Amino acid sequence: MYVEIDFSSEEAIYIQLRNQIIFGIATSQLQEGDNLPSVRELADNIGINMHTVNKAYTILKQDGYLKLDRRKGAVIAIDVNKLKAIEELRANLRCILAEAICKNVSCSEIHEVVDQIFNEFERG
Amino acid sequence: MYVEIDFSSEEAIYIQLRNQIIFGIATSQLQEGDNLPSVRELADNIGINMHTVNKAYTILKQDGYLKLDRRKGAVIAIDVNKLKAIEELRANLRCILAEAICKNVSCSEIHEVVDQIFNEFERG
DNA sequence: AAACTGTTATACTTTATGTATAACAAATAT
DNA sequence: ATATTTGTTATACATAAAGTATAACAGTTT
């Protein structure tokens, strides 16, 4: 899996990294049990500091996407808490849909975009 | 419309303020042509600095939710650019749906949440 | 023993956020 | 006319967040 960081972005590097790994999982490029590079290797690879990678990994661990093991390094391990996931989804969607509604985007148009994104992810 | 700021939140005050005004518009509590309090008045009201309110208003203006007039102050004025709105929606949804998909939330479950939120907004 | 894991600690720079005063220009109200 | 109120801009400061840079520790693997 390739990681691309936009250094001119306002989004923090560790957030970009976190999101790209989540994208990798959503598109099945990363699967349960897969190893990620070590914090030092990935930091070197991208050209950033080890602590920035470590921060991304730590957050991914807290959010239930990774397990960090001294033996195996960072391993994809999804902790599926569906109720919690749906409540987080709801909170995030509220903000985004509010903006869309202000701009007169209809409910069916939103559903359409949701389906399109879903298809993107399924194709990888 | 009431504004409630959570000072212990990690979310910047001007972002919280921006979002609450967008929520107000989405729920029709704020409508085209309505006046918002002046930057100084609202700042005093909430108990924050004038510049923080000004930053929120400036962003809302840039994003096409407000017009700022020396005569009338801050007035709700939606600049509906639907294509742009849908592309922004798509970009935002990608991140959020990726997380949901990782947690095995199904497409129909997402649609369900979308409908629920839509109904919330319509009822005000 | 050597090299590699995540992890933690410390120190520093840069940027973002929020506050505090102050002033300007245009519009409104008295 | 004068005073007040509007958004707007500028400057300065304090605090927090983000990122970098070394260094070290404790297990694991080779």
PDB file of C-alpha atoms (C1' of nucleotides) in Angstrom:
ATOM      1  CA  MET A   1       0.000   0.000   0.000  1.00  0.00           C
ATOM      2  CA  TYR A   2       1.265   3.426  -0.941  1.00  0.00           C
ATOM      3  CA  VAL A   3       1.129   6.346   1.429  1.00  0.00           C
ATOM      4  CA  GLU A   4       1.070   9.871   0.066  1.00  0.00           C
ATOM      5  CA  ILE A   5       1.381  12.834   2.397  1.00  0.00           C
ATOM      6  CA  ASP A   6       0.474  16.339   1.298  1.00  0.00           C
ATOM      7  CA  PHE A   7       2.847  18.540   3.239  1.00  0.00           C
ATOM      8  CA  SER A   8       1.099  21.705   2.096  1.00  0.00           C
ATOM      9  CA  SER A   9      -2.210  20.475   3.502  1.00  0.00           C
ATOM     10  CA  GLU A  10      -3.704  22.033   6.612  1.00  0.00           C
ATOM     11  CA  GLU A  11      -4.519  18.530   7.806  1.00  0.00           C
ATOM     12  CA  ALA A  12      -1.993  17.220  10.304  1.00  0.00           C
ATOM     13  CA  ILE A  13       0.402  14.591   8.953  1.00  0.00           C
ATOM     14  CA  TYR A  14      -0.619  12.000  11.537  1.00  0.00           C
ATOM     15  CA  ILE A  15      -4.271  12.512  10.583  1.00  0.00           C
ATOM     16  CA  GLN A  16      -3.538  12.070   6.890  1.00  0.00           C
ATOM     17  CA  LEU A  17      -1.618   8.906   7.701  1.00  0.00           C
ATOM     18  CA  ARG A  18      -4.404   7.605   9.918  1.00  0.00           C
ATOM     19  CA  ASN A  19      -6.986   8.254   7.201  1.00  0.00           C
ATOM     20  CA  GLN A  20      -4.972   6.581   4.466  1.00  0.00           C
ATOM     21  CA  ILE A  21      -4.587   3.447   6.524  1.00  0.00           C
ATOM     22  CA  ILE A  22      -8.340   3.437   7.166  1.00  0.00           C
ATOM     23  CA  PHE A  23      -8.881   3.849   3.411  1.00  0.00           C
ATOM     24  CA  GLY A  24      -6.555   0.907   2.862  1.00  0.00           C
ATOM     25  CA  ILE A  25      -8.660  -1.223   5.169  1.00  0.00           C
ATOM     26  CA  ALA A  26     -11.943  -0.051   3.639  1.00  0.00           C
ATOM     27  CA  THR A  27     -10.710  -0.955   0.142  1.00  0.00           C
ATOM     28  CA  SER A  28      -9.359  -4.310   1.364  1.00  0.00           C
ATOM     29  CA  GLN A  29      -5.824  -3.360   0.373  1.00  0.00           C
ATOM     30  CA  LEU A  30      -5.093  -3.942   4.042  1.00  0.00           C
ATOM     31  CA  GLN A  31      -6.678  -6.972   5.666  1.00  0.00           C
ATOM     32  CA  GLU A  32      -6.989  -8.491   9.114  1.00  0.00           C
ATOM     33  CA  GLY A  33      -3.584  -9.801  10.176  1.00  0.00           C
ATOM     34  CA  ASP A  34      -1.562  -7.757   7.685  1.00  0.00           C
ATOM     35  CA  ASN A  35       1.603  -6.145   8.967  1.00  0.00           C
ATOM     36  CA  LEU A  36       2.304  -2.456   8.664  1.00  0.00           C
ATOM     37  CA  PRO A  37       5.841  -1.125   8.446  1.00  0.00           C
ATOM     38  CA  SER A  38       7.498  -0.344  11.746  1.00  0.00           C
ATOM     39  CA  VAL A  39       7.216   3.207  13.007  1.00  0.00           C
ATOM     40  CA  ARG A  40      10.836   3.874  12.108  1.00  0.00           C
ATOM     41  CA  GLU A  41      10.685   2.271   8.671  1.00  0.00           C
ATOM     42  CA  LEU A  42       7.516   4.090   7.635  1.00  0.00           C
ATOM     43  CA  ALA A  43       8.813   7.375   9.020  1.00  0.00           C
ATOM     44  CA  ASP A  44      11.986   6.946   7.008  1.00  0.00           C
ATOM     45  CA  ASN A  45      10.002   5.910   3.963  1.00  0.00           C
ATOM     46  CA  ILE A  46       7.752   8.975   4.033  1.00  0.00           C
ATOM     47  CA  GLY A  47      10.437  11.320   5.246  1.00  0.00           C
ATOM     48  CA  ILE A  48       8.882  12.320   8.543  1.00  0.00           C
ATOM     49  CA  ASN A  49       9.638  11.803  12.199  1.00  0.00           C
ATOM     50  CA  MET A  50       9.123   8.517  13.972  1.00  0.00           C
ATOM     51  CA  HIS A  51       6.888  10.127  16.591  1.00  0.00           C
ATOM     52  CA  THR A  52       4.443  11.326  13.964  1.00  0.00           C
ATOM     53  CA  VAL A  53       3.973   7.757  12.729  1.00  0.00           C
ATOM     54  CA  ASN A  54       3.776   6.521  16.291  1.00  0.00           C
ATOM     55  CA  LYS A  55       0.997   8.999  16.990  1.00  0.00           C
ATOM     56  CA  ALA A  56      -0.993   7.759  13.999  1.00  0.00           C
ATOM     57  CA  TYR A  57      -0.512   4.121  15.049  1.00  0.00           C
ATOM     58  CA  THR A  58      -1.482   4.875  18.638  1.00  0.00           C
ATOM     59  CA  ILE A  59      -4.709   6.544  17.526  1.00  0.00           C
ATOM     60  CA  LEU A  60      -5.512   3.688  15.163  1.00  0.00           C
ATOM     61  CA  LYS A  61      -4.988   1.312  18.057  1.00  0.00           C
ATOM     62  CA  GLN A  62      -7.280   3.328  20.334  1.00  0.00           C
ATOM     63  CA  ASP A  63      -9.948   3.457  17.618  1.00  0.00           C
ATOM     64  CA  GLY A  64      -9.793  -0.303  17.132  1.00  0.00           C
ATOM     65  CA  TYR A  65      -8.015  -0.708  13.796  1.00  0.00           C
ATOM     66  CA  LEU A  66      -4.605  -1.979  14.885  1.00  0.00           C
ATOM     67  CA  LYS A  67      -2.865  -4.046  17.472  1.00  0.00           C
ATOM     68  CA  LEU A  68       0.655  -3.083  18.398  1.00  0.00           C
ATOM     69  CA  ASP A  69       2.903  -5.949  19.371  1.00  0.00           C
ATOM     70  CA  ARG A  70       6.578  -5.939  20.232  1.00  0.00           C
ATOM     71  CA  ARG A  71       6.872  -9.284  18.476  1.00  0.00           C
ATOM     72  CA  LYS A  72       5.061  -8.594  15.240  1.00  0.00           C
ATOM     73  CA  GLY A  73       4.996  -4.806  15.104  1.00  0.00           C
ATOM     74  CA  ALA A  74       1.812  -3.140  13.920  1.00  0.00           C
ATOM     75  CA  VAL A  75      -0.869  -5.560  12.749  1.00  0.00           C
ATOM     76  CA  ILE A  76      -4.302  -4.819  11.313  1.00  0.00           C
ATOM     77  CA  ALA A  77      -6.892  -5.986  13.855  1.00  0.00           C
ATOM     78  CA  ILE A  78     -10.388  -4.590  13.566  1.00  0.00           C
ATOM     79  CA  ASP A  79     -12.342  -4.334  16.773  1.00  0.00           C
ATOM     80  CA  VAL A  80     -15.897  -4.383  15.451  1.00  0.00           C
ATOM     81  CA  ASN A  81     -18.206  -2.550  17.824  1.00  0.00           C
ATOM     82  CA  LYS A  82     -21.064  -1.902  15.461  1.00  0.00           C
ATOM     83  CA  LEU A  83     -23.287   0.090  17.803  1.00  0.00           C
ATOM     84  CA  LYS A  84     -20.410   2.378  18.668  1.00  0.00           C
ATOM     85  CA  ALA A  85     -19.457   2.638  14.987  1.00  0.00           C
ATOM     86  CA  ILE A  86     -22.984   3.651  14.012  1.00  0.00           C
ATOM     87  CA  GLU A  87     -23.167   6.288  16.721  1.00  0.00           C
ATOM     88  CA  GLU A  88     -19.876   7.762  15.578  1.00  0.00           C
ATOM     89  CA  LEU A  89     -21.119   7.643  12.008  1.00  0.00           C
ATOM     90  CA  ARG A  90     -24.271   9.479  13.055  1.00  0.00           C
ATOM     91  CA  ALA A  91     -22.325  12.235  14.828  1.00  0.00           C
ATOM     92  CA  ASN A  92     -20.001  12.729  11.853  1.00  0.00           C
ATOM     93  CA  LEU A  93     -22.816  12.653   9.326  1.00  0.00           C
ATOM     94  CA  ARG A  94     -24.793  15.303  11.189  1.00  0.00           C
ATOM     95  CA  CYS A  95     -22.120  17.926  10.505  1.00  0.00           C
ATOM     96  CA  ILE A  96     -21.602  17.000   6.886  1.00  0.00           C
ATOM     97  CA  LEU A  97     -25.269  16.615   5.993  1.00  0.00           C
ATOM     98  CA  ALA A  98     -26.097  19.933   7.634  1.00  0.00           C
ATOM     99  CA  GLU A  99     -23.777  21.641   5.162  1.00  0.00           C
ATOM    100  CA  ALA A 100     -25.264  19.761   2.234  1.00  0.00           C
ATOM    101  CA  ILE A 101     -28.820  20.578   3.299  1.00  0.00           C
ATOM    102  CA  CYS A 102     -27.956  24.280   3.535  1.00  0.00           C
ATOM    103  CA  LYS A 103     -26.881  24.063  -0.091  1.00  0.00           C
ATOM    104  CA  ASN A 104     -30.169  22.477  -1.163  1.00  0.00           C
ATOM    105  CA  VAL A 105     -28.739  19.034  -1.782  1.00  0.00           C
ATOM    106  CA  SER A 106     -31.668  16.626  -1.685  1.00  0.00           C
ATOM    107  CA  CYS A 107     -31.940  13.460   0.353  1.00  0.00           C
ATOM    108  CA  SER A 108     -31.906  11.293  -2.769  1.00  0.00           C
ATOM    109  CA  GLU A 109     -28.821  13.061  -4.080  1.00  0.00           C
ATOM    110  CA  ILE A 110     -27.048  12.242  -0.834  1.00  0.00           C
ATOM    111  CA  HIS A 111     -28.077   8.602  -1.115  1.00  0.00           C
ATOM    112  CA  GLU A 112     -26.697   8.592  -4.624  1.00  0.00           C
ATOM    113  CA  VAL A 113     -23.289   9.830  -3.465  1.00  0.00           C
ATOM    114  CA  VAL A 114     -23.282   7.272  -0.652  1.00  0.00           C
ATOM    115  CA  ASP A 115     -23.858   4.474  -3.159  1.00  0.00           C
ATOM    116  CA  GLN A 116     -21.142   5.772  -5.456  1.00  0.00           C
ATOM    117  CA  ILE A 117     -18.601   5.863  -2.645  1.00  0.00           C
ATOM    118  CA  PHE A 118     -19.667   2.416  -1.503  1.00  0.00           C
ATOM    119  CA  ASN A 119     -19.023   1.065  -4.991  1.00  0.00           C
ATOM    120  CA  GLU A 120     -15.624   2.746  -5.117  1.00  0.00           C
ATOM    121  CA  PHE A 121     -14.599   0.971  -1.939  1.00  0.00           C
ATOM    122  CA  GLU A 122     -15.896  -2.405  -3.045  1.00  0.00           C
ATOM    123  CA  ARG A 123     -13.925  -2.294  -6.287  1.00  0.00           C
ATOM    124  CA  GLY A 124     -10.779  -1.452  -4.304  1.00  0.00           C
TER     125      GLY A 124
ATOM    126  CA  MET B   1     -31.010  30.776  18.218  1.00  0.00           C
ATOM    127  CA  TYR B   2     -28.913  29.649  21.133  1.00  0.00           C
ATOM    128  CA  VAL B   3     -25.195  29.102  20.861  1.00  0.00           C
ATOM    129  CA  GLU B   4     -23.477  26.717  23.229  1.00  0.00           C
ATOM    130  CA  ILE B   5     -19.711  26.471  23.273  1.00  0.00           C
ATOM    131  CA  ASP B   6     -17.939  23.552  24.910  1.00  0.00           C
ATOM    132  CA  PHE B   7     -14.722  25.062  26.217  1.00  0.00           C
ATOM    133  CA  SER B   8     -13.339  21.670  27.183  1.00  0.00           C
ATOM    134  CA  SER B   9     -13.760  20.386  23.631  1.00  0.00           C
ATOM    135  CA  GLU B  10     -10.742  19.807  21.394  1.00  0.00           C
ATOM    136  CA  GLU B  11     -12.674  21.476  18.592  1.00  0.00           C
ATOM    137  CA  ALA B  12     -11.678  25.105  18.093  1.00  0.00           C
ATOM    138  CA  ILE B  13     -14.228  27.640  19.308  1.00  0.00           C
ATOM    139  CA  TYR B  14     -14.583  29.287  15.908  1.00  0.00           C
ATOM    140  CA  ILE B  15     -15.260  25.866  14.363  1.00  0.00           C
ATOM    141  CA  GLN B  16     -17.939  25.052  16.944  1.00  0.00           C
ATOM    142  CA  LEU B  17     -19.518  28.430  16.296  1.00  0.00           C
ATOM    143  CA  ARG B  18     -19.372  27.939  12.526  1.00  0.00           C
ATOM    144  CA  ASN B  19     -20.979  24.507  12.829  1.00  0.00           C
ATOM    145  CA  GLN B  20     -23.777  25.678  15.097  1.00  0.00           C
ATOM    146  CA  ILE B  21     -24.725  28.433  12.691  1.00  0.00           C
ATOM    147  CA  ILE B  22     -24.760  25.889   9.848  1.00  0.00           C
ATOM    148  CA  PHE B  23     -26.977  23.659  12.009  1.00  0.00           C
ATOM    149  CA  GLY B  24     -29.242  26.643  12.576  1.00  0.00           C
ATOM    150  CA  ILE B  25     -29.589  27.129   8.836  1.00  0.00           C
ATOM    151  CA  ALA B  26     -30.111  23.424   8.177  1.00  0.00           C
ATOM    152  CA  THR B  27     -32.914  23.290  10.740  1.00  0.00           C
ATOM    153  CA  SER B  28     -34.475  26.512   9.386  1.00  0.00           C
ATOM    154  CA  GLN B  29     -33.967  28.260  12.734  1.00  0.00           C
ATOM    155  CA  LEU B  30     -31.913  30.682  10.660  1.00  0.00           C
ATOM    156  CA  GLN B  31     -33.311  31.718   7.304  1.00  0.00           C
ATOM    157  CA  GLU B  32     -32.221  33.733   4.304  1.00  0.00           C
ATOM    158  CA  GLY B  33     -32.079  37.399   5.274  1.00  0.00           C
ATOM    159  CA  ASP B  34     -31.944  36.827   9.031  1.00  0.00           C
ATOM    160  CA  ASN B  35     -29.516  38.945  10.996  1.00  0.00           C
ATOM    161  CA  LEU B  36     -26.871  37.490  13.251  1.00  0.00           C
ATOM    162  CA  PRO B  37     -25.591  39.383  16.271  1.00  0.00           C
ATOM    163  CA  SER B  38     -22.638  41.649  15.626  1.00  0.00           C
ATOM    164  CA  VAL B  39     -19.200  40.196  16.205  1.00  0.00           C
ATOM    165  CA  ARG B  40     -18.821  42.211  19.396  1.00  0.00           C
ATOM    166  CA  GLU B  41     -22.285  41.433  20.734  1.00  0.00           C
ATOM    167  CA  LEU B  42     -22.013  37.688  20.144  1.00  0.00           C
ATOM    168  CA  ALA B  43     -18.496  37.616  21.561  1.00  0.00           C
ATOM    169  CA  ASP B  44     -19.744  39.365  24.683  1.00  0.00           C
ATOM    170  CA  ASN B  45     -22.743  37.097  24.836  1.00  0.00           C
ATOM    171  CA  ILE B  46     -20.700  33.891  24.690  1.00  0.00           C
ATOM    172  CA  GLY B  47     -17.834  35.266  26.705  1.00  0.00           C
ATOM    173  CA  ILE B  48     -15.119  34.996  24.074  1.00  0.00           C
ATOM    174  CA  ASN B  49     -13.001  37.380  22.079  1.00  0.00           C
ATOM    175  CA  MET B  50     -14.350  39.397  19.174  1.00  0.00           C
ATOM    176  CA  HIS B  51     -11.721  38.021  16.800  1.00  0.00           C
ATOM    177  CA  THR B  52     -12.860  34.463  17.389  1.00  0.00           C
ATOM    178  CA  VAL B  53     -16.387  35.359  16.303  1.00  0.00           C
ATOM    179  CA  ASN B  54     -14.999  37.358  13.403  1.00  0.00           C
ATOM    180  CA  LYS B  55     -13.036  34.316  12.246  1.00  0.00           C
ATOM    181  CA  ALA B  56     -16.167  32.171  12.283  1.00  0.00           C
ATOM    182  CA  TYR B  57     -18.143  34.816  10.341  1.00  0.00           C
ATOM    183  CA  THR B  58     -15.331  35.252   7.811  1.00  0.00           C
ATOM    184  CA  ILE B  59     -15.208  31.509   7.148  1.00  0.00           C
ATOM    185  CA  LEU B  60     -18.987  31.312   6.843  1.00  0.00           C
ATOM    186  CA  LYS B  61     -18.792  34.158   4.337  1.00  0.00           C
ATOM    187  CA  GLN B  62     -16.088  32.398   2.321  1.00  0.00           C
ATOM    188  CA  ASP B  63     -18.113  29.177   2.329  1.00  0.00           C
ATOM    189  CA  GLY B  64     -21.208  30.974   1.089  1.00  0.00           C
ATOM    190  CA  TYR B  65     -23.472  31.073   4.132  1.00  0.00           C
ATOM    191  CA  LEU B  66     -23.272  34.735   5.117  1.00  0.00           C
ATOM    192  CA  LYS B  67     -22.931  38.206   3.732  1.00  0.00           C
ATOM    193  CA  LEU B  68     -21.191  40.755   5.864  1.00  0.00           C
ATOM    194  CA  ASP B  69     -22.421  44.291   5.474  1.00  0.00           C
ATOM    195  CA  ARG B  70     -21.383  47.410   7.331  1.00  0.00           C
ATOM    196  CA  ARG B  71     -24.988  48.584   7.175  1.00  0.00           C
ATOM    197  CA  LYS B  72     -26.817  45.453   8.275  1.00  0.00           C
ATOM    198  CA  GLY B  73     -24.084  43.457   9.989  1.00  0.00           C
ATOM    199  CA  ALA B  74     -23.991  39.721   9.370  1.00  0.00           C
ATOM    200  CA  VAL B  75     -26.911  38.420   7.295  1.00  0.00           C
ATOM    201  CA  ILE B  76     -27.710  34.853   6.284  1.00  0.00           C
ATOM    202  CA  ALA B  77     -27.240  34.595   2.514  1.00  0.00           C
ATOM    203  CA  ILE B  78     -26.806  31.150   1.028  1.00  0.00           C
ATOM    204  CA  ASP B  79     -24.757  30.958  -2.133  1.00  0.00           C
ATOM    205  CA  VAL B  80     -26.102  27.740  -3.634  1.00  0.00           C
ATOM    206  CA  ASN B  81     -23.456  26.122  -5.824  1.00  0.00           C
ATOM    207  CA  LYS B  82     -24.877  22.650  -5.946  1.00  0.00           C
ATOM    208  CA  LEU B  83     -22.130  21.000  -7.968  1.00  0.00           C
ATOM    209  CA  LYS B  84     -19.502  22.370  -5.608  1.00  0.00           C
ATOM    210  CA  ALA B  85     -21.607  21.350  -2.611  1.00  0.00           C
ATOM    211  CA  ILE B  86     -21.942  17.785  -3.874  1.00  0.00           C
ATOM    212  CA  GLU B  87     -18.209  17.486  -4.523  1.00  0.00           C
ATOM    213  CA  GLU B  88     -17.463  18.702  -1.004  1.00  0.00           C
ATOM    214  CA  LEU B  89     -20.045  16.290   0.329  1.00  0.00           C
ATOM    215  CA  ARG B  90     -18.382  13.463  -1.586  1.00  0.00           C
ATOM    216  CA  ALA B  91     -14.927  14.287  -0.207  1.00  0.00           C
ATOM    217  CA  ASN B  92     -16.214  14.482   3.360  1.00  0.00           C
ATOM    218  CA  LEU B  93     -18.297  11.326   3.051  1.00  0.00           C
ATOM    219  CA  ARG B  94     -15.345   9.319   1.759  1.00  0.00           C
ATOM    220  CA  CYS B  95     -13.506   9.693   5.064  1.00  0.00           C
ATOM    221  CA  ILE B  96     -16.511   8.972   7.233  1.00  0.00           C
ATOM    222  CA  LEU B  97     -17.835   6.044   5.220  1.00  0.00           C
ATOM    223  CA  ALA B  98     -14.383   4.461   5.104  1.00  0.00           C
ATOM    224  CA  GLU B  99     -14.445   4.260   8.893  1.00  0.00           C
ATOM    225  CA  ALA B 100     -17.946   2.815   8.902  1.00  0.00           C
ATOM    226  CA  ILE B 101     -17.083   0.215   6.275  1.00  0.00           C
ATOM    227  CA  CYS B 102     -14.048  -0.899   8.295  1.00  0.00           C
ATOM    228  CA  LYS B 103     -16.452  -1.568  11.159  1.00  0.00           C
ATOM    229  CA  ASN B 104     -18.740  -3.680   8.966  1.00  0.00           C
ATOM    230  CA  VAL B 105     -21.543  -1.141   8.805  1.00  0.00           C
ATOM    231  CA  SER B 106     -23.640  -2.052   5.788  1.00  0.00           C
ATOM    232  CA  CYS B 107     -24.708   0.222   2.977  1.00  0.00           C
ATOM    233  CA  SER B 108     -28.361  -0.004   3.985  1.00  0.00           C
ATOM    234  CA  GLU B 109     -27.512   0.828   7.585  1.00  0.00           C
ATOM    235  CA  ILE B 110     -25.775   3.967   6.382  1.00  0.00           C
ATOM    236  CA  HIS B 111     -28.803   4.924   4.302  1.00  0.00           C
ATOM    237  CA  GLU B 112     -30.942   4.446   7.377  1.00  0.00           C
ATOM    238  CA  VAL B 113     -28.835   6.859   9.426  1.00  0.00           C
ATOM    239  CA  VAL B 114     -28.883   9.381   6.580  1.00  0.00           C
ATOM    240  CA  ASP B 115     -32.680   9.285   6.543  1.00  0.00           C
ATOM    241  CA  GLN B 116     -32.879   9.658  10.310  1.00  0.00           C
ATOM    242  CA  ILE B 117     -30.650  12.718  10.268  1.00  0.00           C
ATOM    243  CA  PHE B 118     -32.597  14.172   7.366  1.00  0.00           C
ATOM    244  CA  ASN B 119     -35.807  13.816   9.356  1.00  0.00           C
ATOM    245  CA  GLU B 120     -34.217  15.440  12.391  1.00  0.00           C
ATOM    246  CA  PHE B 121     -33.344  18.479  10.330  1.00  0.00           C
ATOM    247  CA  GLU B 122     -36.757  18.738   8.698  1.00  0.00           C
ATOM    248  CA  ARG B 123     -38.548  18.764  12.020  1.00  0.00           C
ATOM    249  CA  GLY B 124     -36.212  21.531  13.212  1.00  0.00           C
TER     250      GLY B 124
ATOM    251  C1'  DA C   1      25.297 -10.651  21.435  1.00  0.00           C
ATOM    252  C1'  DA C   2      23.170  -7.785  17.862  1.00  0.00           C
ATOM    253  C1'  DA C   3      19.274  -5.930  15.666  1.00  0.00           C
ATOM    254  C1'  DC C   4      14.650  -4.931  15.703  1.00  0.00           C
ATOM    255  C1'  DT C   5      10.055  -4.073  17.834  1.00  0.00           C
ATOM    256  C1'  DG C   6       6.791  -0.593  20.406  1.00  0.00           C
ATOM    257  C1'  DT C   7       7.144   2.771  24.080  1.00  0.00           C
ATOM    258  C1'  DT C   8       8.427   6.672  26.807  1.00  0.00           C
ATOM    259  C1'  DA C   9      10.958  10.886  28.011  1.00  0.00           C
ATOM    260  C1'  DT C  10      12.956  15.271  27.100  1.00  0.00           C
ATOM    261  C1'  DA C  11      13.861  19.435  24.446  1.00  0.00           C
ATOM    262  C1'  DC C  12      13.196  22.437  20.765  1.00  0.00           C
ATOM    263  C1'  DT C  13      10.877  24.979  16.699  1.00  0.00           C
ATOM    264  C1'  DT C  14       6.964  26.274  14.241  1.00  0.00           C
ATOM    265  C1'  DT C  15       2.184  26.921  13.678  1.00  0.00           C
ATOM    266  C1'  DA C  16      -2.644  27.442  15.290  1.00  0.00           C
ATOM    267  C1'  DT C  17      -5.774  29.281  18.562  1.00  0.00           C
ATOM    268  C1'  DG C  18      -7.419  32.659  21.539  1.00  0.00           C
ATOM    269  C1'  DT C  19      -7.031  36.999  23.920  1.00  0.00           C
ATOM    270  C1'  DA C  20      -6.203  42.062  24.279  1.00  0.00           C
ATOM    271  C1'  DT C  21      -5.985  46.879  22.448  1.00  0.00           C
ATOM    272  C1'  DA C  22      -6.317  49.873  19.020  1.00  0.00           C
ATOM    273  C1'  DA C  23      -7.619  52.047  15.022  1.00  0.00           C
ATOM    274  C1'  DC C  24     -10.122  52.842  10.343  1.00  0.00           C
ATOM    275  C1'  DA C  25     -14.114  53.533   7.213  1.00  0.00           C
ATOM    276  C1'  DA C  26     -18.849  53.241   6.264  1.00  0.00           C
ATOM    277  C1'  DA C  27     -23.524  53.419   7.957  1.00  0.00           C
ATOM    278  C1'  DT C  28     -26.933  54.575  11.343  1.00  0.00           C
ATOM    279  C1'  DA C  29     -29.121  56.929  15.062  1.00  0.00           C
ATOM    280  C1'  DT C  30     -29.654  60.762  18.068  1.00  0.00           C
TER     281       DT C  30
ATOM    282  C1'  DA D   1     -23.091  67.543  13.190  1.00  0.00           C
ATOM    283  C1'  DT D   2     -21.986  64.182  16.734  1.00  0.00           C
ATOM    284  C1'  DA D   3     -21.892  59.815  18.708  1.00  0.00           C
ATOM    285  C1'  DT D   4     -22.499  55.051  18.106  1.00  0.00           C
ATOM    286  C1'  DT D   5     -22.365  50.816  15.729  1.00  0.00           C
ATOM    287  C1'  DT D   6     -21.017  48.082  11.876  1.00  0.00           C
ATOM    288  C1'  DG D   7     -17.237  44.949   9.643  1.00  0.00           C
ATOM    289  C1'  DT D   8     -12.331  45.096   9.000  1.00  0.00           C
ATOM    290  C1'  DT D   9      -7.448  45.261   9.745  1.00  0.00           C
ATOM    291  C1'  DA D  10      -3.140  45.510  12.407  1.00  0.00           C
ATOM    292  C1'  DT D  11      -0.215  44.455  16.159  1.00  0.00           C
ATOM    293  C1'  DA D  12       1.250  41.999  20.181  1.00  0.00           C
ATOM    294  C1'  DC D  13       1.086  38.401  23.439  1.00  0.00           C
ATOM    295  C1'  DA D  14       0.076  33.654  25.759  1.00  0.00           C
ATOM    296  C1'  DT D  15      -1.051  29.039  25.392  1.00  0.00           C
ATOM    297  C1'  DA D  16      -1.557  24.733  23.076  1.00  0.00           C
ATOM    298  C1'  DA D  17      -0.804  21.600  19.207  1.00  0.00           C
ATOM    299  C1'  DA D  18       2.171  19.575  15.729  1.00  0.00           C
ATOM    300  C1'  DG D  19       6.431  18.093  14.167  1.00  0.00           C
ATOM    301  C1'  DT D  20      11.316  17.252  14.676  1.00  0.00           C
ATOM    302  C1'  DA D  21      15.482  15.459  17.036  1.00  0.00           C
ATOM    303  C1'  DT D  22      17.989  12.412  20.344  1.00  0.00           C
ATOM    304  C1'  DA D  23      18.006   9.200  23.548  1.00  0.00           C
ATOM    305  C1'  DA D  24      16.912   5.457  26.194  1.00  0.00           C
ATOM    306  C1'  DC D  25      14.131   1.218  27.922  1.00  0.00           C
ATOM    307  C1'  DA D  26      12.065  -3.457  27.599  1.00  0.00           C
ATOM    308  C1'  DG D  27      10.850  -7.170  25.238  1.00  0.00           C
ATOM    309  C1'  DT D  28      11.494 -10.262  20.701  1.00  0.00           C
ATOM    310  C1'  DT D  29      13.765 -12.050  17.087  1.00  0.00           C
ATOM    311  C1'  DT D  30      17.713 -13.506  14.613  1.00  0.00           C
TER     312       DT D  30
END
